[in-house]
Amino acid sequence: MADRTAPEVGTLWEEFHRVVNMTSEELRTWLLTVTSGEEAFPDNPDRLWFGLGTEVVKILGKRKVDLTDDDLRNMRRTVDEVTRRLESPPERGAADDAWRRALMTLGHDPLRPDPHGSEDLP
């Protein structure tokens, strides 16, 4: 297990909670909605992020001191992927449904105002 008191863990914790702007319940509901119905698991690369979204739900339910090494890896993957997607938005931005859905699968709703007051996350 990683040292939970390390400054890097605190920094990652803050980054993770900055990019993940959905609650665990909102994300859980979203993932259940997306994985049901006719369009469940469409044949596209974004479906690979459903597993990571499930891990995000689990992490959101934990305290910082309870994080495992796997949690820390998944938090880093989430921060990196959300940041990458936000740095290269489609021309239509959040109006691009596929882009927004992919971000929401990771726990980030681009239509939600930033509670920290910064307009640009990355």
mmCIF file of N, CA and C in Angstrom:
data_model
loop_
_atom_site.group_PDB
_atom_site.id
_atom_site.type_symbol
_atom_site.label_atom_id
_atom_site.label_comp_id
_atom_site.label_asym_id
_atom_site.label_seq_id
_atom_site.Cartn_x
_atom_site.Cartn_y
_atom_site.Cartn_z
ATOM 1 N N MET A 1 0.825 -1.191 0.000
ATOM 2 C CA MET A 1 0.000 0.000 0.000
ATOM 3 C C MET A 1 0.863 1.246 0.000
ATOM 4 N N ALA A 2 0.348 2.258 -0.649
ATOM 5 C CA ALA A 2 1.073 3.529 -0.723
ATOM 6 C C ALA A 2 0.943 4.267 0.609
ATOM 7 N N ASP A 3 1.897 5.128 0.867
ATOM 8 C CA ASP A 3 1.863 5.970 2.055
ATOM 9 C C ASP A 3 0.759 7.001 1.877
ATOM 10 N N ARG A 4 -0.313 6.889 2.649
ATOM 11 C CA ARG A 4 -1.483 7.759 2.501
ATOM 12 C C ARG A 4 -1.211 9.194 2.952
ATOM 13 N N THR A 5 -0.082 9.419 3.611
ATOM 14 C CA THR A 5 0.225 10.764 4.064
ATOM 15 C C THR A 5 1.139 11.499 3.095
ATOM 16 N N ALA A 6 1.559 10.821 2.043
ATOM 17 C CA ALA A 6 2.463 11.438 1.073
ATOM 18 C C ALA A 6 1.787 12.636 0.409
ATOM 19 N N PRO A 7 2.532 13.706 0.194
ATOM 20 C CA PRO A 7 1.956 14.896 -0.465
ATOM 21 C C PRO A 7 1.377 14.588 -1.838
ATOM 22 N N GLU A 8 1.973 13.620 -2.549
ATOM 23 C CA GLU A 8 1.482 13.274 -3.881
ATOM 24 C C GLU A 8 0.051 12.748 -3.816
ATOM 25 N N VAL A 9 -0.271 12.010 -2.747
ATOM 26 C CA VAL A 9 -1.624 11.479 -2.600
ATOM 27 C C VAL A 9 -2.603 12.630 -2.397
ATOM 28 N N GLY A 10 -2.237 13.605 -1.592
ATOM 29 C CA GLY A 10 -3.096 14.764 -1.374
ATOM 30 C C GLY A 10 -3.324 15.558 -2.645
ATOM 31 N N THR A 11 -2.269 15.731 -3.417
ATOM 32 C CA THR A 11 -2.375 16.460 -4.686
ATOM 33 C C THR A 11 -3.270 15.701 -5.659
ATOM 34 N N LEU A 12 -3.069 14.385 -5.764
ATOM 35 C CA LEU A 12 -3.895 13.577 -6.656
ATOM 36 C C LEU A 12 -5.349 13.595 -6.197
ATOM 37 N N TRP A 13 -5.586 13.511 -4.907
ATOM 38 C CA TRP A 13 -6.936 13.565 -4.337
ATOM 39 C C TRP A 13 -7.634 14.851 -4.778
ATOM 40 N N GLU A 14 -6.926 15.976 -4.669
ATOM 41 C CA GLU A 14 -7.499 17.267 -5.071
ATOM 42 C C GLU A 14 -7.758 17.322 -6.575
ATOM 43 N N GLU A 15 -6.797 16.856 -7.375
ATOM 44 C CA GLU A 15 -6.980 16.846 -8.832
ATOM 45 C C GLU A 15 -8.181 15.991 -9.217
ATOM 46 N N PHE A 16 -8.259 14.815 -8.627
ATOM 47 C CA PHE A 16 -9.341 13.876 -8.921
ATOM 48 C C PHE A 16 -10.696 14.516 -8.617
ATOM 49 N N HIS A 17 -10.828 15.114 -7.449
ATOM 50 C CA HIS A 17 -12.103 15.719 -7.062
ATOM 51 C C HIS A 17 -12.384 17.017 -7.822
ATOM 52 N N ARG A 18 -11.387 17.587 -8.441
ATOM 53 C CA ARG A 18 -11.594 18.755 -9.291
ATOM 54 C C ARG A 18 -12.167 18.327 -10.640
ATOM 55 N N VAL A 19 -11.668 17.228 -11.207
ATOM 56 C CA VAL A 19 -12.155 16.800 -12.524
ATOM 57 C C VAL A 19 -13.413 15.945 -12.435
ATOM 58 N N VAL A 20 -13.599 15.225 -11.352
ATOM 59 C CA VAL A 20 -14.806 14.419 -11.177
ATOM 60 C C VAL A 20 -15.828 15.308 -10.475
ATOM 61 N N ASN A 21 -16.763 15.842 -11.250
ATOM 62 C CA ASN A 21 -17.723 16.795 -10.693
ATOM 63 C C ASN A 21 -19.115 16.201 -10.514
ATOM 64 N N MET A 22 -19.225 14.889 -10.657
ATOM 65 C CA MET A 22 -20.480 14.197 -10.405
ATOM 66 C C MET A 22 -20.348 13.457 -9.072
ATOM 67 N N THR A 23 -21.462 13.306 -8.369
ATOM 68 C CA THR A 23 -21.435 12.542 -7.132
ATOM 69 C C THR A 23 -21.404 11.048 -7.469
ATOM 70 N N SER A 24 -21.099 10.240 -6.489
ATOM 71 C CA SER A 24 -21.080 8.792 -6.729
ATOM 72 C C SER A 24 -22.467 8.312 -7.156
ATOM 73 N N GLU A 25 -23.523 8.860 -6.554
ATOM 74 C CA GLU A 25 -24.881 8.449 -6.918
ATOM 75 C C GLU A 25 -25.229 8.885 -8.344
ATOM 76 N N GLU A 26 -24.849 10.094 -8.726
ATOM 77 C CA GLU A 26 -25.101 10.566 -10.091
ATOM 78 C C GLU A 26 -24.366 9.699 -11.103
ATOM 79 N N LEU A 27 -23.112 9.387 -10.817
ATOM 80 C CA LEU A 27 -22.321 8.573 -11.744
ATOM 81 C C LEU A 27 -22.868 7.153 -11.813
ATOM 82 N N ARG A 28 -23.207 6.579 -10.670
ATOM 83 C CA ARG A 28 -23.775 5.225 -10.645
ATOM 84 C C ARG A 28 -25.050 5.184 -11.493
ATOM 85 N N THR A 29 -25.926 6.157 -11.311
ATOM 86 C CA THR A 29 -27.173 6.217 -12.082
ATOM 87 C C THR A 29 -26.876 6.371 -13.567
ATOM 88 N N TRP A 30 -25.925 7.240 -13.899
ATOM 89 C CA TRP A 30 -25.549 7.453 -15.299
ATOM 90 C C TRP A 30 -25.028 6.156 -15.925
ATOM 91 N N LEU A 31 -24.146 5.465 -15.230
ATOM 92 C CA LEU A 31 -23.584 4.225 -15.770
ATOM 93 C C LEU A 31 -24.655 3.160 -15.951
ATOM 94 N N LEU A 32 -25.585 3.074 -15.020
ATOM 95 C CA LEU A 32 -26.680 2.112 -15.160
ATOM 96 C C LEU A 32 -27.575 2.466 -16.338
ATOM 97 N N THR A 33 -27.806 3.749 -16.560
ATOM 98 C CA THR A 33 -28.632 4.209 -17.673
ATOM 99 C C THR A 33 -27.953 3.913 -19.006
ATOM 100 N N VAL A 34 -26.670 4.219 -19.072
ATOM 101 C CA VAL A 34 -25.926 4.046 -20.319
ATOM 102 C C VAL A 34 -25.780 2.575 -20.678
ATOM 103 N N THR A 35 -25.670 1.712 -19.687
ATOM 104 C CA THR A 35 -25.436 0.290 -19.968
ATOM 105 C C THR A 35 -26.720 -0.500 -20.132
ATOM 106 N N SER A 36 -27.849 0.184 -20.118
ATOM 107 C CA SER A 36 -29.109 -0.509 -20.347
ATOM 108 C C SER A 36 -29.720 -0.012 -21.652
ATOM 109 N N GLY A 37 -30.630 -0.785 -22.176
ATOM 110 C CA GLY A 37 -31.341 -0.357 -23.377
ATOM 111 C C GLY A 37 -30.651 -0.756 -24.661
ATOM 112 N N GLU A 38 -31.189 -0.241 -25.758
ATOM 113 C CA GLU A 38 -30.742 -0.628 -27.092
ATOM 114 C C GLU A 38 -29.311 -0.241 -27.396
ATOM 115 N N GLU A 39 -28.841 0.847 -26.813
ATOM 116 C CA GLU A 39 -27.503 1.326 -27.128
ATOM 117 C C GLU A 39 -26.460 0.885 -26.104
ATOM 118 N N ALA A 40 -26.785 -0.118 -25.319
ATOM 119 C CA ALA A 40 -25.849 -0.581 -24.300
ATOM 120 C C ALA A 40 -24.563 -1.071 -24.952
ATOM 121 N N PHE A 41 -23.466 -0.614 -24.417
ATOM 122 C CA PHE A 41 -22.140 -0.997 -24.885
ATOM 123 C C PHE A 41 -21.998 -0.899 -26.403
ATOM 124 N N PRO A 42 -22.179 0.312 -26.946
ATOM 125 C CA PRO A 42 -22.002 0.475 -28.389
ATOM 126 C C PRO A 42 -20.572 0.124 -28.783
ATOM 127 N N ASP A 43 -20.407 -0.259 -30.026
ATOM 128 C CA ASP A 43 -19.088 -0.670 -30.487
ATOM 129 C C ASP A 43 -18.236 0.560 -30.804
ATOM 130 N N ASN A 44 -17.687 1.162 -29.749
ATOM 131 C CA ASN A 44 -16.786 2.290 -29.923
ATOM 132 C C ASN A 44 -15.782 2.302 -28.776
ATOM 133 N N PRO A 45 -14.698 3.043 -28.913
ATOM 134 C CA PRO A 45 -13.651 3.028 -27.898
ATOM 135 C C PRO A 45 -14.087 3.525 -26.530
ATOM 136 N N ASP A 46 -15.092 4.380 -26.461
ATOM 137 C CA ASP A 46 -15.503 4.929 -25.176
ATOM 138 C C ASP A 46 -16.077 3.880 -24.241
ATOM 139 N N ARG A 47 -16.540 2.763 -24.772
ATOM 140 C CA ARG A 47 -17.122 1.746 -23.904
ATOM 141 C C ARG A 47 -16.085 1.172 -22.952
ATOM 142 N N LEU A 48 -14.817 1.275 -23.289
ATOM 143 C CA LEU A 48 -13.763 0.783 -22.409
ATOM 144 C C LEU A 48 -13.709 1.557 -21.105
ATOM 145 N N TRP A 49 -14.269 2.749 -21.078
ATOM 146 C CA TRP A 49 -14.205 3.585 -19.881
ATOM 147 C C TRP A 49 -15.300 3.256 -18.879
ATOM 148 N N PHE A 50 -16.253 2.380 -19.232
ATOM 149 C CA PHE A 50 -17.275 2.001 -18.267
ATOM 150 C C PHE A 50 -16.624 1.377 -17.040
ATOM 151 N N GLY A 51 -15.618 0.535 -17.232
ATOM 152 C CA GLY A 51 -14.930 -0.092 -16.103
ATOM 153 C C GLY A 51 -14.266 0.942 -15.223
ATOM 154 N N LEU A 52 -13.636 1.939 -15.824
ATOM 155 C CA LEU A 52 -12.999 3.001 -15.054
ATOM 156 C C LEU A 52 -14.062 3.829 -14.336
ATOM 157 N N GLY A 53 -15.187 4.070 -14.973
ATOM 158 C CA GLY A 53 -16.274 4.798 -14.321
ATOM 159 C C GLY A 53 -16.763 4.078 -13.074
ATOM 160 N N THR A 54 -16.832 2.763 -13.143
ATOM 161 C CA THR A 54 -17.223 1.966 -11.979
ATOM 162 C C THR A 54 -16.211 2.125 -10.856
ATOM 163 N N GLU A 55 -14.930 2.180 -11.208
ATOM 164 C CA GLU A 55 -13.890 2.390 -10.198
ATOM 165 C C GLU A 55 -13.998 3.786 -9.590
ATOM 166 N N VAL A 56 -14.366 4.772 -10.404
ATOM 167 C CA VAL A 56 -14.543 6.141 -9.909
ATOM 168 C C VAL A 56 -15.654 6.163 -8.859
ATOM 169 N N VAL A 57 -16.751 5.445 -9.110
ATOM 170 C CA VAL A 57 -17.840 5.367 -8.139
ATOM 171 C C VAL A 57 -17.312 4.837 -6.806
ATOM 172 N N LYS A 58 -16.515 3.782 -6.866
ATOM 173 C CA LYS A 58 -15.965 3.184 -5.640
ATOM 174 C C LYS A 58 -15.058 4.177 -4.907
ATOM 175 N N ILE A 59 -14.219 4.864 -5.658
ATOM 176 C CA ILE A 59 -13.277 5.814 -5.055
ATOM 177 C C ILE A 59 -14.029 6.967 -4.390
ATOM 178 N N LEU A 60 -15.092 7.438 -5.031
ATOM 179 C CA LEU A 60 -15.872 8.536 -4.462
ATOM 180 C C LEU A 60 -16.475 8.173 -3.106
ATOM 181 N N GLY A 61 -16.631 6.899 -2.854
ATOM 182 C CA GLY A 61 -17.182 6.445 -1.579
ATOM 183 C C GLY A 61 -16.133 6.210 -0.507
ATOM 184 N N LYS A 62 -14.878 6.528 -0.799
ATOM 185 C CA LYS A 62 -13.795 6.259 0.142
ATOM 186 C C LYS A 62 -13.247 7.536 0.755
ATOM 187 N N ARG A 63 -12.599 7.343 1.896
ATOM 188 C CA ARG A 63 -11.816 8.420 2.501
ATOM 189 C C ARG A 63 -10.405 8.326 1.945
ATOM 190 N N LYS A 64 -9.714 9.426 1.965
ATOM 191 C CA LYS A 64 -8.348 9.462 1.426
ATOM 192 C C LYS A 64 -7.453 8.409 2.082
ATOM 193 N N VAL A 65 -7.601 8.203 3.374
ATOM 194 C CA VAL A 65 -6.740 7.251 4.086
ATOM 195 C C VAL A 65 -7.037 5.799 3.729
ATOM 196 N N ASP A 66 -8.163 5.546 3.070
ATOM 197 C CA ASP A 66 -8.543 4.182 2.705
ATOM 198 C C ASP A 66 -8.192 3.808 1.274
ATOM 199 N N LEU A 67 -7.538 4.702 0.554
ATOM 200 C CA LEU A 67 -7.202 4.435 -0.851
ATOM 201 C C LEU A 67 -6.168 3.326 -0.966
ATOM 202 N N THR A 68 -6.355 2.492 -1.972
ATOM 203 C CA THR A 68 -5.383 1.446 -2.271
ATOM 204 C C THR A 68 -4.488 1.912 -3.417
ATOM 205 N N ASP A 69 -3.456 1.152 -3.698
ATOM 206 C CA ASP A 69 -2.598 1.473 -4.837
ATOM 207 C C ASP A 69 -3.388 1.439 -6.148
ATOM 208 N N ASP A 70 -4.321 0.483 -6.265
ATOM 209 C CA ASP A 70 -5.175 0.431 -7.460
ATOM 210 C C ASP A 70 -6.041 1.682 -7.566
ATOM 211 N N ASP A 71 -6.566 2.145 -6.437
ATOM 212 C CA ASP A 71 -7.355 3.378 -6.445
ATOM 213 C C ASP A 71 -6.524 4.547 -6.957
ATOM 214 N N LEU A 72 -5.296 4.641 -6.476
ATOM 215 C CA LEU A 72 -4.428 5.744 -6.896
ATOM 216 C C LEU A 72 -4.142 5.683 -8.391
ATOM 217 N N ARG A 73 -3.916 4.492 -8.915
ATOM 218 C CA ARG A 73 -3.700 4.339 -10.366
ATOM 219 C C ARG A 73 -4.954 4.754 -11.137
ATOM 220 N N ASN A 74 -6.120 4.336 -10.657
ATOM 221 C CA ASN A 74 -7.370 4.679 -11.344
ATOM 222 C C ASN A 74 -7.686 6.164 -11.227
ATOM 223 N N MET A 75 -7.325 6.769 -10.119
ATOM 224 C CA MET A 75 -7.504 8.213 -9.980
ATOM 225 C C MET A 75 -6.630 8.946 -10.987
ATOM 226 N N ARG A 76 -5.383 8.534 -11.142
ATOM 227 C CA ARG A 76 -4.467 9.161 -12.097
ATOM 228 C C ARG A 76 -4.991 8.974 -13.516
ATOM 229 N N ARG A 77 -5.450 7.760 -13.854
ATOM 230 C CA ARG A 77 -5.998 7.492 -15.192
ATOM 231 C C ARG A 77 -7.194 8.400 -15.466
ATOM 232 N N THR A 78 -8.044 8.565 -14.466
ATOM 233 C CA THR A 78 -9.237 9.397 -14.619
ATOM 234 C C THR A 78 -8.857 10.856 -14.851
ATOM 235 N N VAL A 79 -7.964 11.372 -14.019
ATOM 236 C CA VAL A 79 -7.511 12.767 -14.167
ATOM 237 C C VAL A 79 -6.897 12.961 -15.541
ATOM 238 N N ASP A 80 -6.033 12.049 -15.938
ATOM 239 C CA ASP A 80 -5.364 12.181 -17.238
ATOM 240 C C ASP A 80 -6.357 12.133 -18.402
ATOM 241 N N GLU A 81 -7.299 11.199 -18.343
ATOM 242 C CA GLU A 81 -8.243 11.042 -19.454
ATOM 243 C C GLU A 81 -9.221 12.217 -19.535
ATOM 244 N N VAL A 82 -9.762 12.649 -18.408
ATOM 245 C CA VAL A 82 -10.677 13.794 -18.424
ATOM 246 C C VAL A 82 -9.941 15.040 -18.915
ATOM 247 N N THR A 83 -8.746 15.261 -18.408
ATOM 248 C CA THR A 83 -7.955 16.425 -18.814
ATOM 249 C C THR A 83 -7.658 16.384 -20.307
ATOM 250 N N ARG A 84 -7.273 15.215 -20.811
ATOM 251 C CA ARG A 84 -6.975 15.064 -22.239
ATOM 252 C C ARG A 84 -8.197 15.408 -23.079
ATOM 253 N N ARG A 85 -9.344 14.896 -22.686
ATOM 254 C CA ARG A 85 -10.570 15.152 -23.450
ATOM 255 C C ARG A 85 -10.976 16.621 -23.388
ATOM 256 N N LEU A 86 -10.795 17.246 -22.236
ATOM 257 C CA LEU A 86 -11.156 18.659 -22.103
ATOM 258 C C LEU A 86 -10.209 19.571 -22.872
ATOM 259 N N GLU A 87 -8.970 19.148 -23.027
ATOM 260 C CA GLU A 87 -7.992 19.953 -23.772
ATOM 261 C C GLU A 87 -8.226 19.891 -25.271
ATOM 262 N N SER A 88 -8.950 18.867 -25.730
ATOM 263 C CA SER A 88 -9.225 18.709 -27.161
ATOM 264 C C SER A 88 -10.720 18.511 -27.394
ATOM 265 N N PRO A 89 -11.511 19.517 -27.063
ATOM 266 C CA PRO A 89 -12.952 19.352 -27.244
ATOM 267 C C PRO A 89 -13.320 19.354 -28.729
ATOM 268 N N PRO A 90 -14.440 18.728 -29.057
ATOM 269 C CA PRO A 90 -14.904 18.777 -30.443
ATOM 270 C C PRO A 90 -15.369 20.200 -30.765
ATOM 271 N N GLU A 91 -15.563 20.454 -32.014
ATOM 272 C CA GLU A 91 -15.970 21.794 -32.460
ATOM 273 C C GLU A 91 -17.236 22.276 -31.756
ATOM 274 N N ARG A 92 -18.159 21.372 -31.519
ATOM 275 C CA ARG A 92 -19.434 21.744 -30.891
ATOM 276 C C ARG A 92 -19.344 21.765 -29.370
ATOM 277 N N GLY A 93 -18.212 21.412 -28.817
ATOM 278 C CA GLY A 93 -18.040 21.422 -27.364
ATOM 279 C C GLY A 93 -19.024 20.500 -26.673
ATOM 280 N N ALA A 94 -19.587 20.962 -25.553
ATOM 281 C CA ALA A 94 -20.498 20.134 -24.761
ATOM 282 C C ALA A 94 -21.784 19.798 -25.512
ATOM 283 N N ALA A 95 -22.040 20.496 -26.613
ATOM 284 C CA ALA A 95 -23.203 20.169 -27.438
ATOM 285 C C ALA A 95 -22.971 18.875 -28.222
ATOM 286 N N ASP A 96 -21.725 18.417 -28.274
ATOM 287 C CA ASP A 96 -21.404 17.142 -28.922
ATOM 288 C C ASP A 96 -21.768 16.031 -27.942
ATOM 289 N N ASP A 97 -22.870 15.355 -28.215
ATOM 290 C CA ASP A 97 -23.419 14.378 -27.280
ATOM 291 C C ASP A 97 -22.447 13.237 -26.972
ATOM 292 N N ALA A 98 -21.760 12.732 -27.975
ATOM 293 C CA ALA A 98 -20.832 11.615 -27.744
ATOM 294 C C ALA A 98 -19.683 12.039 -26.832
ATOM 295 N N TRP A 99 -19.168 13.229 -27.026
ATOM 296 C CA TRP A 99 -18.065 13.743 -26.199
ATOM 297 C C TRP A 99 -18.531 13.917 -24.762
ATOM 298 N N ARG A 100 -19.708 14.532 -24.596
ATOM 299 C CA ARG A 100 -20.236 14.738 -23.241
ATOM 300 C C ARG A 100 -20.489 13.407 -22.551
ATOM 301 N N ARG A 101 -21.069 12.457 -23.254
ATOM 302 C CA ARG A 101 -21.354 11.150 -22.661
ATOM 303 C C ARG A 101 -20.066 10.436 -22.240
ATOM 304 N N ALA A 102 -19.036 10.538 -23.076
ATOM 305 C CA ALA A 102 -17.762 9.897 -22.735
ATOM 306 C C ALA A 102 -17.180 10.496 -21.453
ATOM 307 N N LEU A 103 -17.257 11.816 -21.326
ATOM 308 C CA LEU A 103 -16.775 12.470 -20.109
ATOM 309 C C LEU A 103 -17.623 12.082 -18.900
ATOM 310 N N MET A 104 -18.926 12.017 -19.086
ATOM 311 C CA MET A 104 -19.802 11.661 -17.971
ATOM 312 C C MET A 104 -19.553 10.230 -17.506
ATOM 313 N N THR A 105 -19.144 9.371 -18.403
ATOM 314 C CA THR A 105 -18.818 7.997 -18.037
ATOM 315 C C THR A 105 -17.622 7.949 -17.087
ATOM 316 N N LEU A 106 -16.826 9.016 -17.092
ATOM 317 C CA LEU A 106 -15.679 9.125 -16.192
ATOM 318 C C LEU A 106 -15.988 9.990 -14.966
ATOM 319 N N GLY A 107 -17.221 10.491 -14.874
ATOM 320 C CA GLY A 107 -17.611 11.285 -13.716
ATOM 321 C C GLY A 107 -17.513 12.784 -13.899
ATOM 322 N N HIS A 108 -17.328 13.235 -15.142
ATOM 323 C CA HIS A 108 -17.238 14.668 -15.393
ATOM 324 C C HIS A 108 -18.348 15.109 -16.340
ATOM 325 N N ASP A 109 -19.220 15.994 -15.866
ATOM 326 C CA ASP A 109 -20.259 16.558 -16.719
ATOM 327 C C ASP A 109 -19.792 17.941 -17.168
ATOM 328 N N PRO A 110 -19.464 18.101 -18.456
ATOM 329 C CA PRO A 110 -18.949 19.392 -18.926
ATOM 330 C C PRO A 110 -19.980 20.518 -18.889
ATOM 331 N N LEU A 111 -21.250 20.211 -18.682
ATOM 332 C CA LEU A 111 -22.271 21.242 -18.589
ATOM 333 C C LEU A 111 -22.434 21.764 -17.162
ATOM 334 N N ARG A 112 -21.830 21.084 -16.208
ATOM 335 C CA ARG A 112 -21.941 21.509 -14.807
ATOM 336 C C ARG A 112 -20.948 22.628 -14.534
ATOM 337 N N PRO A 113 -21.416 23.709 -13.920
ATOM 338 C CA PRO A 113 -20.500 24.814 -13.594
ATOM 339 C C PRO A 113 -19.411 24.350 -12.626
ATOM 340 N N ASP A 114 -18.232 24.912 -12.776
ATOM 341 C CA ASP A 114 -17.107 24.579 -11.904
ATOM 342 C C ASP A 114 -17.312 25.257 -10.552
ATOM 343 N N PRO A 115 -17.443 24.481 -9.479
ATOM 344 C CA PRO A 115 -17.668 25.080 -8.162
ATOM 345 C C PRO A 115 -16.459 25.855 -7.642
ATOM 346 N N HIS A 116 -15.301 25.650 -8.261
ATOM 347 C CA HIS A 116 -14.084 26.314 -7.837
ATOM 348 C C HIS A 116 -13.890 27.652 -8.536
ATOM 349 N N GLY A 117 -14.790 27.964 -9.466
ATOM 350 C CA GLY A 117 -14.762 29.261 -10.119
ATOM 351 C C GLY A 117 -13.844 29.378 -11.328
ATOM 352 N N SER A 118 -13.076 28.338 -11.662
ATOM 353 C CA SER A 118 -12.215 28.436 -12.833
ATOM 354 C C SER A 118 -12.968 27.909 -14.034
ATOM 355 N N GLU A 119 -12.893 28.617 -15.126
ATOM 356 C CA GLU A 119 -13.622 28.234 -16.333
ATOM 357 C C GLU A 119 -12.983 27.042 -17.036
ATOM 358 N N ASP A 120 -11.671 27.012 -17.068
ATOM 359 C CA ASP A 120 -10.959 25.950 -17.777
ATOM 360 C C ASP A 120 -10.349 24.996 -16.781
ATOM 361 N N LEU A 121 -10.810 23.746 -16.801
ATOM 362 C CA LEU A 121 -10.270 22.746 -15.891
ATOM 363 C C LEU A 121 -8.813 22.412 -16.131
ATOM 364 N N PRO A 122 -8.432 22.051 -17.346
ATOM 365 C CA PRO A 122 -7.042 21.628 -17.528
ATOM 366 C C PRO A 122 -6.114 22.756 -17.255
#
